[in-house]
């Protein structure tokens, strides 16, 4: 059986933090509070807090809702 790769690698942690920083920067740029964006994205404020802190490996469906709430493209949120 193939070995599963852990989501808990330094590279993954750095990527998640970069995504979180970009979400926070975009949220501030468009003038939304965490509570307002969480409501627009239909997620809890705590989930958004953890996402922005890079502590949460989100599902693509959640990222899609956050992106829609911010009115931006995925390119605006995902690091190169």
Tab-separated table of C-alpha atoms in Angstrom:
chain	number	residue	atom	x	y	z
A	1	UNK	CA	0.000	0.000	0.000
A	2	UNK	CA	1.460	3.426	-0.938
A	3	UNK	CA	2.505	5.744	1.830
A	4	UNK	CA	0.197	8.752	2.282
A	5	UNK	CA	1.813	12.158	2.346
A	6	UNK	CA	1.103	14.211	5.416
A	7	UNK	CA	-0.546	17.605	5.177
A	8	UNK	CA	1.693	18.557	8.061
A	9	UNK	CA	4.861	19.351	6.082
A	10	UNK	CA	6.771	22.632	6.257
A	11	UNK	CA	5.906	23.324	2.618
A	12	UNK	CA	2.200	22.791	3.197
A	13	UNK	CA	2.248	24.921	6.336
A	14	UNK	CA	3.980	27.747	4.450
A	15	UNK	CA	1.479	27.472	1.584
A	16	UNK	CA	-1.518	27.562	3.954
A	17	UNK	CA	-0.101	30.632	5.715
A	18	UNK	CA	0.440	32.347	2.356
A	19	UNK	CA	-3.172	31.639	1.348
A	20	UNK	CA	-4.357	32.979	4.701
A	21	UNK	CA	-2.334	36.184	4.308
A	22	UNK	CA	-3.753	36.728	0.833
A	23	UNK	CA	-7.338	36.166	2.003
A	24	UNK	CA	-6.829	38.628	4.864
A	25	UNK	CA	-5.208	41.227	2.596
A	26	UNK	CA	-8.025	40.957	0.047
A	27	UNK	CA	-10.668	41.136	2.796
A	28	UNK	CA	-9.124	44.315	4.149
A	29	UNK	CA	-8.710	45.718	0.623
A	30	UNK	CA	-12.423	45.358	-0.073
A	31	UNK	CA	-13.334	46.695	3.373
A	32	UNK	CA	-14.936	43.652	4.988
A	33	UNK	CA	-14.705	42.495	8.582
A	34	UNK	CA	-14.114	38.830	9.326
A	35	UNK	CA	-17.690	38.551	10.547
A	36	UNK	CA	-19.083	40.080	7.357
A	37	UNK	CA	-16.994	37.888	5.049
A	38	UNK	CA	-17.843	34.802	7.091
A	39	UNK	CA	-21.531	35.588	6.654
A	40	UNK	CA	-21.127	36.188	2.903
A	41	UNK	CA	-19.195	32.921	2.559
A	42	UNK	CA	-21.621	30.994	4.789
A	43	UNK	CA	-18.874	29.860	7.163
A	44	UNK	CA	-18.303	30.552	10.844
A	45	UNK	CA	-16.140	33.504	11.855
A	46	UNK	CA	-13.861	31.028	13.683
A	47	UNK	CA	-13.341	29.055	10.464
A	48	UNK	CA	-12.355	32.259	8.674
A	49	UNK	CA	-10.010	33.192	11.545
A	50	UNK	CA	-8.293	29.820	11.303
A	51	UNK	CA	-8.154	30.062	7.505
A	52	UNK	CA	-6.541	33.505	7.632
A	53	UNK	CA	-4.048	32.274	10.244
A	54	UNK	CA	-3.034	29.367	8.018
A	55	UNK	CA	-4.205	26.870	10.638
A	56	UNK	CA	-6.872	25.290	8.474
A	57	UNK	CA	-6.509	23.114	5.385
A	58	UNK	CA	-9.766	24.118	3.753
A	59	UNK	CA	-11.929	22.292	1.271
A	60	UNK	CA	-12.079	23.781	-2.204
A	61	UNK	CA	-15.808	24.374	-1.680
A	62	UNK	CA	-15.021	26.629	1.296
A	63	UNK	CA	-12.343	28.475	-0.664
A	64	UNK	CA	-14.872	28.916	-3.480
A	65	UNK	CA	-17.356	30.548	-1.093
A	66	UNK	CA	-14.671	32.824	0.383
A	67	UNK	CA	-13.583	33.824	-3.125
A	68	UNK	CA	-17.166	34.610	-4.084
A	69	UNK	CA	-17.675	36.611	-0.876
A	70	UNK	CA	-14.602	38.672	-1.714
A	71	UNK	CA	-15.633	39.072	-5.353
A	72	UNK	CA	-12.208	38.068	-6.608
A	73	UNK	CA	-10.460	35.390	-8.658
A	74	UNK	CA	-8.693	32.328	-7.293
A	75	UNK	CA	-5.441	33.851	-8.583
A	76	UNK	CA	-5.907	36.642	-6.048
A	77	UNK	CA	-5.915	34.143	-3.185
A	78	UNK	CA	-3.537	31.368	-4.191
A	79	UNK	CA	0.226	31.898	-3.990
A	80	UNK	CA	2.375	31.320	-7.056
